[in-house]
mmCIF file of C-alpha atoms and ligand atoms in Angstrom:
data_model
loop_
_atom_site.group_PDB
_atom_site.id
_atom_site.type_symbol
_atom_site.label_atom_id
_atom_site.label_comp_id
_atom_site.label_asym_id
_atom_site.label_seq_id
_atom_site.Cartn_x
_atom_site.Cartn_y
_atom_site.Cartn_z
ATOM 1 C CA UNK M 15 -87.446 91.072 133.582
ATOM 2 C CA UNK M 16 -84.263 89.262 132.524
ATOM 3 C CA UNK M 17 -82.289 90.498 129.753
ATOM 4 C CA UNK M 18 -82.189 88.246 126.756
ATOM 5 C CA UNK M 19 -79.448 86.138 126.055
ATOM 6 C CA UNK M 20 -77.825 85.224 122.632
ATOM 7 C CA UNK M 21 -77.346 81.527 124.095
ATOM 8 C CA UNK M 22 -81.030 80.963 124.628
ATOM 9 C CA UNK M 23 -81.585 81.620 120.907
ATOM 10 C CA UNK M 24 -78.569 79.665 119.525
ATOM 11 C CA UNK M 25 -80.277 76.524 121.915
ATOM 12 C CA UNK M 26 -83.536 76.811 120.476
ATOM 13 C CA UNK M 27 -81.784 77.005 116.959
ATOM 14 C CA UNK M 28 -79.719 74.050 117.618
ATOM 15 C CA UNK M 29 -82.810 71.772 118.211
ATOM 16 C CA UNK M 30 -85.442 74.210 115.730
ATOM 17 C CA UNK M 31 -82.823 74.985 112.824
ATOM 18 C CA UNK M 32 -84.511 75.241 108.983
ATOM 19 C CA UNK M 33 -82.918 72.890 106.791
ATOM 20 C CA UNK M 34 -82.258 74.823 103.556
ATOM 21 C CA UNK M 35 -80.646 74.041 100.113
ATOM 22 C CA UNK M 36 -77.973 76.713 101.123
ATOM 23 C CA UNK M 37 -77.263 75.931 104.752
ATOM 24 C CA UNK M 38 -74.575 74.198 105.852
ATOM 25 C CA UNK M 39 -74.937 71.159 107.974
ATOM 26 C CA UNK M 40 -74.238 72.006 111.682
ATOM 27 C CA UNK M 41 -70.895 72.131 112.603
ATOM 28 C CA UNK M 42 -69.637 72.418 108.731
ATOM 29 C CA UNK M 43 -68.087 75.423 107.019
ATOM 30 C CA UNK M 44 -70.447 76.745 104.477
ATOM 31 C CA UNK M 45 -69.850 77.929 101.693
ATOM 32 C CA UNK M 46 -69.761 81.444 100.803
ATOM 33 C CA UNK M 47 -70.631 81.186 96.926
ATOM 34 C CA UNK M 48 -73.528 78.952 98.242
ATOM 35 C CA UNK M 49 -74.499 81.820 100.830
ATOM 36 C CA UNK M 50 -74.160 85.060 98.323
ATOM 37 C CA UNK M 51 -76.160 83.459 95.602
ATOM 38 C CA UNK M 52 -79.265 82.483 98.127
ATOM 39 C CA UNK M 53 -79.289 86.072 99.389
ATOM 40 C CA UNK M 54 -79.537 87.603 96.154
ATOM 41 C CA UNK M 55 -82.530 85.354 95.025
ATOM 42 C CA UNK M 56 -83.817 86.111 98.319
ATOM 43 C CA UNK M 57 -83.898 89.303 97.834
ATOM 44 C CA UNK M 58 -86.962 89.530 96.168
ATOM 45 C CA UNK M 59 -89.354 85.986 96.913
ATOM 46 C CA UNK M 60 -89.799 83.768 99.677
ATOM 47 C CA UNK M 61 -87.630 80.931 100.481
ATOM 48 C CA UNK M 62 -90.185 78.202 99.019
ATOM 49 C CA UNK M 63 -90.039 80.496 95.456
ATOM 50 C CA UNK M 64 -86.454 80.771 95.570
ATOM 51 C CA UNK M 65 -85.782 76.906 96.516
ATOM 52 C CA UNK M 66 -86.442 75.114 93.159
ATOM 53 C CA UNK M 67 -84.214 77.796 91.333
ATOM 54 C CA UNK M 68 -81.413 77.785 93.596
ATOM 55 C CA UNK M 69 -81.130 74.214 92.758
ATOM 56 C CA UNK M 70 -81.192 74.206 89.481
ATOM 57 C CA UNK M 71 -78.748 77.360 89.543
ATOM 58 C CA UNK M 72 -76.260 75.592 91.633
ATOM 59 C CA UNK M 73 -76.410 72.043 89.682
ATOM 60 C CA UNK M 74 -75.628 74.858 86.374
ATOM 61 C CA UNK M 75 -72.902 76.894 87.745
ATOM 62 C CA UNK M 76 -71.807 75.083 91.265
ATOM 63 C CA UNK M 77 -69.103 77.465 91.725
ATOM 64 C CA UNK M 78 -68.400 81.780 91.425
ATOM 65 C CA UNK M 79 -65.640 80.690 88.337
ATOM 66 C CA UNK M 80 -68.494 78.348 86.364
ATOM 67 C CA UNK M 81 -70.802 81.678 87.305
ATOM 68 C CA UNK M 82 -68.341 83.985 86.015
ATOM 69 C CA UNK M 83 -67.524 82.190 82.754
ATOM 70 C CA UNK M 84 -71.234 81.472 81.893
ATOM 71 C CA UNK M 85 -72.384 83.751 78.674
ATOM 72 C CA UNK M 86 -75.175 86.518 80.090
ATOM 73 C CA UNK M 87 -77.596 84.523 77.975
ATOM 74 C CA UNK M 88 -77.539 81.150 79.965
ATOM 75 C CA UNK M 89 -77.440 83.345 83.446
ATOM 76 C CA UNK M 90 -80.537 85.218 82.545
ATOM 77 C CA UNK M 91 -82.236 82.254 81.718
ATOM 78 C CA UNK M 92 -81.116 80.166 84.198
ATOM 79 C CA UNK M 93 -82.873 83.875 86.829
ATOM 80 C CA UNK M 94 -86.159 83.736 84.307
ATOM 81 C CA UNK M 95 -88.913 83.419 86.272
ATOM 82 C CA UNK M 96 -87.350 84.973 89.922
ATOM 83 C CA UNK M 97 -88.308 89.087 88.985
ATOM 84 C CA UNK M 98 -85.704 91.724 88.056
ATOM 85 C CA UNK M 99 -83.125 90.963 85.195
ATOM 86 C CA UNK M 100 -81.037 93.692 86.753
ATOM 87 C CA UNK M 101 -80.299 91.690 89.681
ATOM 88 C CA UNK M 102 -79.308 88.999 87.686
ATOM 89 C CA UNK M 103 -76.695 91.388 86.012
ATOM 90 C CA UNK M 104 -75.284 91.962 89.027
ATOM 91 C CA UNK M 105 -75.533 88.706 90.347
ATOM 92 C CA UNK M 106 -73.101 87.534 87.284
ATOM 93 C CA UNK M 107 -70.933 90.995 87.229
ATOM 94 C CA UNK M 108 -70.118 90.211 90.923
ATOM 95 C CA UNK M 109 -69.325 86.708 90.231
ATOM 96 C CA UNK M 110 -66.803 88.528 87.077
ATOM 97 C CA UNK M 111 -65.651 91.009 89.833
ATOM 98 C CA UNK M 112 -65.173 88.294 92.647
ATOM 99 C CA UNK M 113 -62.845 86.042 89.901
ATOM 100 C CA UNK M 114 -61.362 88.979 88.331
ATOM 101 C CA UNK M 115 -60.165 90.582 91.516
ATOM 102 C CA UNK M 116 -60.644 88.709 94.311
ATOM 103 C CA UNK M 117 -59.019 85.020 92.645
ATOM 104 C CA UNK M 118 -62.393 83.637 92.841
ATOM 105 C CA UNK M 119 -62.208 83.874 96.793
ATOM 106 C CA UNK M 120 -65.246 86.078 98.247
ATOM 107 C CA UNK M 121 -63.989 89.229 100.732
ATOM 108 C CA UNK M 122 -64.722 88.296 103.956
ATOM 109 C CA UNK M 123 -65.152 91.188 105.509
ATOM 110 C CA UNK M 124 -68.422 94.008 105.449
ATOM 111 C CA UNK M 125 -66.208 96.450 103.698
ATOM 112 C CA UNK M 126 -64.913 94.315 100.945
ATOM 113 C CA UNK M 127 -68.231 92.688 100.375
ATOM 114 C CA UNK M 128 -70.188 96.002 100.024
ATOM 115 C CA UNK M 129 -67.664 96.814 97.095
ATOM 116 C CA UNK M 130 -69.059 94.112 94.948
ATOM 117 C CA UNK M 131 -71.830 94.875 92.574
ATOM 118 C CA UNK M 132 -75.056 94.192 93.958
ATOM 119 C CA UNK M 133 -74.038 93.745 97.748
ATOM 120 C CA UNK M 134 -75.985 96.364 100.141
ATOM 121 C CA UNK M 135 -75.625 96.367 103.687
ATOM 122 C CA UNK M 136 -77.941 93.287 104.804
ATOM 123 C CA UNK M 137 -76.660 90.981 102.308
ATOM 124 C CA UNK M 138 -73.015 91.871 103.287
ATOM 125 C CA UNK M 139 -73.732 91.490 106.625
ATOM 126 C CA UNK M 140 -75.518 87.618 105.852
ATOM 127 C CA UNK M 141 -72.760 87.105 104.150
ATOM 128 C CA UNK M 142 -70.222 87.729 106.676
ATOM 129 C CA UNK M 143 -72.098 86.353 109.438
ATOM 130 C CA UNK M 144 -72.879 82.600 107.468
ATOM 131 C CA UNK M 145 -70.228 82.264 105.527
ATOM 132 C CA UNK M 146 -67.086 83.577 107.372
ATOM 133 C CA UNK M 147 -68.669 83.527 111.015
ATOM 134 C CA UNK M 148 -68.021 87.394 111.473
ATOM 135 C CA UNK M 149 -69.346 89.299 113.905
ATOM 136 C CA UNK M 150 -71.316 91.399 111.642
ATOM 137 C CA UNK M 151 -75.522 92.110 111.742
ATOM 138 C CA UNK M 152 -77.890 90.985 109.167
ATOM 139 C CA UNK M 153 -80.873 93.101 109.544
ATOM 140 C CA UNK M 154 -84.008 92.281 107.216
ATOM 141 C CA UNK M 155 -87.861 92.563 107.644
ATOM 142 C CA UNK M 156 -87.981 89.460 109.930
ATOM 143 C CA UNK M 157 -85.061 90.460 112.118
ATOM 144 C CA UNK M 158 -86.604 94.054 112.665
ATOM 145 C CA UNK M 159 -89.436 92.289 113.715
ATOM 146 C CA UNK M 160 -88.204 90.484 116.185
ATOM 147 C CA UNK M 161 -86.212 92.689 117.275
ATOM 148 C CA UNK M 162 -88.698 96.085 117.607
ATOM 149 C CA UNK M 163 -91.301 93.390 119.779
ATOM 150 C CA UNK M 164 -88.293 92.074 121.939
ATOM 151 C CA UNK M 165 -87.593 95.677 123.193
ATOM 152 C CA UNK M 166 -90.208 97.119 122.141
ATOM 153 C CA UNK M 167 -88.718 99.978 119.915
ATOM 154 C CA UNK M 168 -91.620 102.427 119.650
ATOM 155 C CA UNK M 169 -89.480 104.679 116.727
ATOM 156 C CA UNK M 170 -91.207 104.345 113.227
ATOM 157 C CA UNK M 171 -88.764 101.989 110.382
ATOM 158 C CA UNK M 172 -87.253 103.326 108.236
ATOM 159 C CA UNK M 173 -85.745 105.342 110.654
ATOM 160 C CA UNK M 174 -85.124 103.040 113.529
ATOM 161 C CA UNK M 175 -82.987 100.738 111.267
ATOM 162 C CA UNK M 176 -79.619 101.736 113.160
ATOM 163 C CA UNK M 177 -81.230 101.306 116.726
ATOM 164 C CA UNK M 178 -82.393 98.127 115.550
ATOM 165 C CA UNK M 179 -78.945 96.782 113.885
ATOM 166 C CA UNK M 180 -77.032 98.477 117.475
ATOM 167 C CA UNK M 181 -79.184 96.308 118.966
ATOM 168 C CA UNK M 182 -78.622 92.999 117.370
ATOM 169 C CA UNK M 183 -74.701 93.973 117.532
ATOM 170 C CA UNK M 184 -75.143 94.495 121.411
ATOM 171 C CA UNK M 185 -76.481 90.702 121.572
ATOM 172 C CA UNK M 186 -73.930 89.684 119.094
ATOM 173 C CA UNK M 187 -72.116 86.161 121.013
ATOM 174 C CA UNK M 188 -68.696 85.678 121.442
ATOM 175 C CA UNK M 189 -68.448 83.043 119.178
ATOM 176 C CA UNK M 190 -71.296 81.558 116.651
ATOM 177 C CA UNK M 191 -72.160 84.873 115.250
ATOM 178 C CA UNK M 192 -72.947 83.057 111.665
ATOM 179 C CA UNK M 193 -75.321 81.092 113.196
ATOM 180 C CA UNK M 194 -76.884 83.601 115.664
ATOM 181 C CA UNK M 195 -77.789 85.687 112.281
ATOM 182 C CA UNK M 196 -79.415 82.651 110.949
ATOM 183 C CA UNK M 197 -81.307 82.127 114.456
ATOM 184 C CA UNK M 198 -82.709 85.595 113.777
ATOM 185 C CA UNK M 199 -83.787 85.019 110.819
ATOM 186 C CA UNK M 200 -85.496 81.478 111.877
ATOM 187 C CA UNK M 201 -86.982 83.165 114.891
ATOM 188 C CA UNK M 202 -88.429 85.828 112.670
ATOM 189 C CA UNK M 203 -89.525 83.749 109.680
ATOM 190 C CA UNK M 204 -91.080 80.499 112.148
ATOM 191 C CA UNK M 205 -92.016 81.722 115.619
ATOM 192 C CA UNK M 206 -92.314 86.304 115.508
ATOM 193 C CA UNK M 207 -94.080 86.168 112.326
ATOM 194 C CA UNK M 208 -96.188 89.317 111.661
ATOM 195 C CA UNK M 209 -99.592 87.858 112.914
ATOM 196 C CA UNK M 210 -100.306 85.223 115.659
ATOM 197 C CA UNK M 211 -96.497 85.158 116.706
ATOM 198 C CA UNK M 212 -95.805 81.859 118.565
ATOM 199 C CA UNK M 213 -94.894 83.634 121.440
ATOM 200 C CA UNK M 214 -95.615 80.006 123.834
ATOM 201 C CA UNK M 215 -92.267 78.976 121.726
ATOM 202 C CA UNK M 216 -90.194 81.467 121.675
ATOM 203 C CA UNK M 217 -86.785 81.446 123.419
ATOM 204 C CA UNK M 218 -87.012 85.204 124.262
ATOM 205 C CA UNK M 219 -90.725 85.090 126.129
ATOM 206 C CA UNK M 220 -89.385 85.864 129.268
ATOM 207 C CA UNK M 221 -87.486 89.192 127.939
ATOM 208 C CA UNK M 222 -89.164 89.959 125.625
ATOM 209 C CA UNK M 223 -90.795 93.302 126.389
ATOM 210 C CA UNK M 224 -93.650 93.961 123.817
ATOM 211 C CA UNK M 225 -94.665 89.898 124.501
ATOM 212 C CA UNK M 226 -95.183 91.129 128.195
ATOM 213 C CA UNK M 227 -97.143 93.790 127.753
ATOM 214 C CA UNK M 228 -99.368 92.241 125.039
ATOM 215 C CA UNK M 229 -98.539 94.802 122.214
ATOM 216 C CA UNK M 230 -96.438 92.165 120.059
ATOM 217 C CA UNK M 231 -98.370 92.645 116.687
ATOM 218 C CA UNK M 232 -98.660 95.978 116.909
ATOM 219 C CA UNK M 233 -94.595 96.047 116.227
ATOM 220 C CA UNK M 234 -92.612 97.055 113.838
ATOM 221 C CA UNK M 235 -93.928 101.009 114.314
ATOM 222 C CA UNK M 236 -94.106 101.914 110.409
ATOM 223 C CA UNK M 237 -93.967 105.364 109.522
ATOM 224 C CA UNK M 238 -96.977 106.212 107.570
ATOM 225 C CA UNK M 239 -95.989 105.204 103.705
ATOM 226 C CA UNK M 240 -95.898 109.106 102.031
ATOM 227 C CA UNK M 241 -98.726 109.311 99.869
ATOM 228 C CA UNK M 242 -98.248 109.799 96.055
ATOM 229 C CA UNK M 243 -94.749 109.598 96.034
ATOM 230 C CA UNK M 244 -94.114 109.504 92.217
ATOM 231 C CA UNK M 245 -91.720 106.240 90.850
ATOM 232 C CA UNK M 246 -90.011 106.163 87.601
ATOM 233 C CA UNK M 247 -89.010 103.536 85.212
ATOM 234 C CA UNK M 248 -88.313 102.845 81.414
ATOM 235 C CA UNK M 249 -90.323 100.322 79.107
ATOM 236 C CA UNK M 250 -89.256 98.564 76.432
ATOM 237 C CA UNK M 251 -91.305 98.335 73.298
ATOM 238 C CA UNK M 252 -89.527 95.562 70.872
ATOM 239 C CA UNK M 253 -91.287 94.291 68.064
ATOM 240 C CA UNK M 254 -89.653 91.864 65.453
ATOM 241 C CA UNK M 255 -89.398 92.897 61.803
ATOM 242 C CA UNK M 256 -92.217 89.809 60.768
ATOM 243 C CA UNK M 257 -94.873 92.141 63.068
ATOM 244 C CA UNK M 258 -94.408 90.939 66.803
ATOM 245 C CA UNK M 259 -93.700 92.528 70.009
ATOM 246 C CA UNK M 260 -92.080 90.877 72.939
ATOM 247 C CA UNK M 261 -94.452 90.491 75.965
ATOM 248 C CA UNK M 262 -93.457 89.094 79.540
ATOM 249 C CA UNK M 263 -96.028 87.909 81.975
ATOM 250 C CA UNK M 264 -95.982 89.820 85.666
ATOM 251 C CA UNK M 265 -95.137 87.366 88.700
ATOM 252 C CA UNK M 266 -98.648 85.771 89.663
ATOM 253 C CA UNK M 267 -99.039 87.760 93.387
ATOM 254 C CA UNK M 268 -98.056 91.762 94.072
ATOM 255 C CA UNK M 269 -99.486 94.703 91.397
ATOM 256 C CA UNK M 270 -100.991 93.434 88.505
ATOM 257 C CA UNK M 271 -100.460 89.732 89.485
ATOM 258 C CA UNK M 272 -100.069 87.850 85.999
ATOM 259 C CA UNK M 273 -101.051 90.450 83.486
ATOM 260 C CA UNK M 274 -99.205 90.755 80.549
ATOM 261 C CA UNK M 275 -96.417 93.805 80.033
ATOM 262 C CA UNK M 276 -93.451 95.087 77.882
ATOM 263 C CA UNK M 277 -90.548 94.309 79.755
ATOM 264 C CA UNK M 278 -89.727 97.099 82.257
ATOM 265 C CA UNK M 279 -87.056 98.390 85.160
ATOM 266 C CA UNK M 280 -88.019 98.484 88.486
ATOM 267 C CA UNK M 281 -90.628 101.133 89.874
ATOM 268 C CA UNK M 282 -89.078 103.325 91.940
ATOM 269 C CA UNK M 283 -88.590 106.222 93.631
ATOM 270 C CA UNK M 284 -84.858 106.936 92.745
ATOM 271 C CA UNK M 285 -84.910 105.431 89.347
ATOM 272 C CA UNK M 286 -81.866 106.838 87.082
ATOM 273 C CA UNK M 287 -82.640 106.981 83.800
ATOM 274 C CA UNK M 288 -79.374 106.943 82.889
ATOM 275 C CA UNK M 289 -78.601 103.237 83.250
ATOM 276 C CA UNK M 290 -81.870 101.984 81.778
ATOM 277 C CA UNK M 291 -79.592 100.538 79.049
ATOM 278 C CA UNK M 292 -78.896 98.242 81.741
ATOM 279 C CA UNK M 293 -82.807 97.153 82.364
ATOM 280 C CA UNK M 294 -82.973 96.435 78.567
ATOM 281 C CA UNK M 295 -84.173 93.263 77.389
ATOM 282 C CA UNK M 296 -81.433 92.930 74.824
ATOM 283 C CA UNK M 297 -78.710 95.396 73.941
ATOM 284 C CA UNK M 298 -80.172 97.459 70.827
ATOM 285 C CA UNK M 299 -79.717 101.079 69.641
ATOM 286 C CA UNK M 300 -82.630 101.349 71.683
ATOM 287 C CA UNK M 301 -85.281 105.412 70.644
ATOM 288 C CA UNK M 302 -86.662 107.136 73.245
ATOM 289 C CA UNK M 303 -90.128 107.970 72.542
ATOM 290 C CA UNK M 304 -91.405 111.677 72.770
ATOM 291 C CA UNK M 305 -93.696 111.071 75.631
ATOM 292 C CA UNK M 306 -93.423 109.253 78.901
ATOM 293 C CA UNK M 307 -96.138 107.472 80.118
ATOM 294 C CA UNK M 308 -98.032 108.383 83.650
ATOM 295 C CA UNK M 309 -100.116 106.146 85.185
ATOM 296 C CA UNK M 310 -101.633 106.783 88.919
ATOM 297 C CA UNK M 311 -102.401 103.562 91.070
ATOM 298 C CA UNK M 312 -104.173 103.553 94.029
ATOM 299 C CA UNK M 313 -100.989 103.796 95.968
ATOM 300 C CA UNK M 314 -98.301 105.688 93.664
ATOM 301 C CA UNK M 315 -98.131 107.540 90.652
ATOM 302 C CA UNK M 316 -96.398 106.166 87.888
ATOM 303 C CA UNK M 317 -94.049 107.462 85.234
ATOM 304 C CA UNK M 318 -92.469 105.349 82.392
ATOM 305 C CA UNK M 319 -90.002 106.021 79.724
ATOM 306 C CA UNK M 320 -90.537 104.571 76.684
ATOM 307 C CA UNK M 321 -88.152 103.241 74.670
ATOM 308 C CA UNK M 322 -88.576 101.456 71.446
ATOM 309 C CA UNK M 323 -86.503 99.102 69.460
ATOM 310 C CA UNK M 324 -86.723 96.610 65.958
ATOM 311 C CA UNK M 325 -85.036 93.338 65.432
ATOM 312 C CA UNK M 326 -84.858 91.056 62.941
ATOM 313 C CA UNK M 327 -87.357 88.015 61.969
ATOM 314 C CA UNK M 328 -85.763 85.599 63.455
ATOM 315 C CA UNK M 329 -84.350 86.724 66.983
ATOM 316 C CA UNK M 330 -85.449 84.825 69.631
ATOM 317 C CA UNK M 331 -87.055 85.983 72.488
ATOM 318 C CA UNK M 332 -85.094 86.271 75.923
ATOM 319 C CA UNK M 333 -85.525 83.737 78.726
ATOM 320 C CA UNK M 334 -88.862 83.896 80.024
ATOM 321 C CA UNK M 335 -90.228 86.085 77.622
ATOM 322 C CA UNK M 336 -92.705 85.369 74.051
ATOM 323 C CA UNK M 337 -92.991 87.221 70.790
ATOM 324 C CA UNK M 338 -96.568 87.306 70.138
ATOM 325 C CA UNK M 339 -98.107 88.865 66.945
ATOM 326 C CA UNK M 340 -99.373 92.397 66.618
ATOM 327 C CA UNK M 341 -103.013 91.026 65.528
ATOM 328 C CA UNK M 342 -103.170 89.121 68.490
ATOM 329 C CA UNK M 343 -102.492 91.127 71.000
ATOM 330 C CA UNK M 344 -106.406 91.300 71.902
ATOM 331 C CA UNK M 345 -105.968 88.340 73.477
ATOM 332 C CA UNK M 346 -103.089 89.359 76.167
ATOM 333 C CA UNK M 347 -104.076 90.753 79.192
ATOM 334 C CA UNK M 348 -102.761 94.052 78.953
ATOM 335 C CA UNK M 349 -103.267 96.470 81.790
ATOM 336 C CA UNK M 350 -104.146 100.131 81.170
ATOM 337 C CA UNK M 351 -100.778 101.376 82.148
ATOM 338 C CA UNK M 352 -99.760 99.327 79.502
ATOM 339 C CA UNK M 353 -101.582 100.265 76.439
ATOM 340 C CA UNK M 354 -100.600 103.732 77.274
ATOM 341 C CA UNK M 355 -97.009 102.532 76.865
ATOM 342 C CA UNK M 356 -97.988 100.940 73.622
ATOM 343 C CA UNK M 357 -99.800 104.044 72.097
ATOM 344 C CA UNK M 358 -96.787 106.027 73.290
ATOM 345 C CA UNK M 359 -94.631 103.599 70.980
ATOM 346 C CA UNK M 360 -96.944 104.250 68.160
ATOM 347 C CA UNK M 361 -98.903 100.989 68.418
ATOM 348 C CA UNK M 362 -102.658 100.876 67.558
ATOM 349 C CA UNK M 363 -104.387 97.937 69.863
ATOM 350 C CA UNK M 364 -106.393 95.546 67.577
ATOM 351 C CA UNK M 365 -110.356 96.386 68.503
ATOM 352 C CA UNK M 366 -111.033 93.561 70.907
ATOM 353 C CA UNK M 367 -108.372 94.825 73.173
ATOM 354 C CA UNK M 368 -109.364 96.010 76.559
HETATM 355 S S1 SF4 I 404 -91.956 86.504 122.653
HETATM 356 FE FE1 SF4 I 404 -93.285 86.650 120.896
HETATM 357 S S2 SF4 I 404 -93.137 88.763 120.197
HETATM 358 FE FE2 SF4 I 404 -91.434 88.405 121.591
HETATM 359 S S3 SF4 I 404 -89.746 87.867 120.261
HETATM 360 FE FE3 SF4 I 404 -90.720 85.958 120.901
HETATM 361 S S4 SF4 I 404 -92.236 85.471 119.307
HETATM 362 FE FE4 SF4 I 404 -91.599 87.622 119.058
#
């Protein structure tokens, strides 16, 4: 069996290449602002989510100093509707940081790009890669992927991620390595995609270990998700002094697909409670209430902090979220883990309320 070779993938990516809003034409520099700002929104939806926002993002703020100078306000609303206002926060204190310190140039290298806020290891490495042609590896889902069936990697992910980045360094080209990282991801996204790969198409057949045995989609080995491990988060119960309380809607797929909700942090694991000031939908002299909330799904427990605030009448509601009126909150679609958090703010549900 031959070993693979980065130039069979960067041949099949010259003729297969995705054209993206992002992505430089071939042979052009790209450019790096243009590069950090799809990675973020990518961090958290699909590329046909993330394309009608990037657009409109980059026609807003078509450069890290517009970014930068925007207020908060016309960031967040400019995010509303991609998940996480968090990430926005750090989307816009990076651009800050990247003016501030940097002149408005990004770092180029790994090091100097994991120092901004908001900038873990795979987006550093994209970033590197694309926009400065680095020799640097981008490892997400589809890359492990790919990588795990092409030699067959029977250790479990989480904990094969450094086999699998050695790996994509050890095939790392002399020159091209921005556009080998965005061959992996192609490969990963169009051709090794989790069921049915395309394996008839695929540059790497020949090599490609778990294709010759027949065991492709039984890769990435995935250790066993641990039962019942507990996540933590805060909730934020605002209600406006004429008698309303600010509701979002949750994205329309994943956990409670398009019920309604107090704004909330992430869910997770790790969750300091320390910066939920930070996950706030505005910034209030915000009460934490006596109890927390726990809620147990079918796949994790659950445990909120809840945190209630008042503001006047007339404050509008942040991007992408409504004030609706205490007697009518029958008619949202409130889950159960969130009338808990309601009750633990001291709100009584009108009757017809589920
Ligand atoms: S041959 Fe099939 S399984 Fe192997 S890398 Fe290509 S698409 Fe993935």
């Amino acid at each position: 069996m031959t070993a693979p070779a980065a130039a069979d993938l960067l041949a099949w990516y010259d003729r297969h290449r995705r054209s993206l809003p992002w992505r430089a034409a071939a042979g052009t520099r790209p450019d790096p602002y243009r590069i950090w700002a799809s990675e973020i929104m990518l961090q958290q939806t699909t590329v046909a989510a993330v394309k009608p926002y990037y657009e409109r993002f980059m026609t807003r703020f078509p450069s890290v100093k517009a970014l930068a100078e925007a207020p908060s306000e016309e960031v967040m609303q400019a995010w509303a509707g991609l998940g996480y206002y968090s990430r926005a926060r750090n989307l816009h204190a990076c651009a800050k940081a990247v003016v501030a310190e940097h002149g408005g140039r990004f770092p180029e290298s790994e090091e100097g790009l994991r120092a901004l806020p908001g900038i873990g290891a795979y987006t550093a490495g994209a970033v590197a890669a694309i926009a400065f042609d680095k020799p640097a590896a981008a490892v997400d889902g589809n890359v492990e992927r790919v990588m795990t069936r092409l030699f067959a990697i029977e250790a479990e992910l989480p904990g094969a991620r450094p086999l699998v980045r050695d790996r994509v360094l050890a095939l790392l080209p002399p020159t091209r390595p921005g556009d080998f990282a965005q061959a992996l991801m192609d490969l990963g996204a169009t051709i090794c995609t989790p069921r049915n790969p395309a394996c008839g198409l695929c540059p790497w057949r020949e090599p490609c270990v778990a294709r010759a045995e027949g065991t492709q989609e039984t890769f990435p080995r995935k250790a066993k998700k641990k039962a019942g491990l507990i996540r933590y988060g805060a909730a934020f119960v605002l209600t406006r002094a004429d008698g309303a309380l600010l509701l979002r809607t949750r994205p329309a797929k994943g956990l409670l697909g398009g019920m309604a909700e107090v704004p909330t942090s992430e869910w997770r694991a790790d969750y300091e409670l320390d910066g939920a000031a930070q996950d706030a939908p505005l910034p209030l002299r915000w009460t934490q209430a006596a109890q927390a909330v726990r809620h147990v799904f079918t796949h994790f427990p659950l445990e909120l902090t809840v945190f209630t605030g008042t503001v006047p009448a007339a404050t509008p509601a942040p991007a992408g979220m409504r004030f609706t009126p205490l007697a009518q909150l029958g008619q949202e679609p409130l889950s159960g883990v969130m009338v808990k958090v309601l009750a633990a703010a001291g709100l009584k549900l009108p009757p017809s309320a589920p």
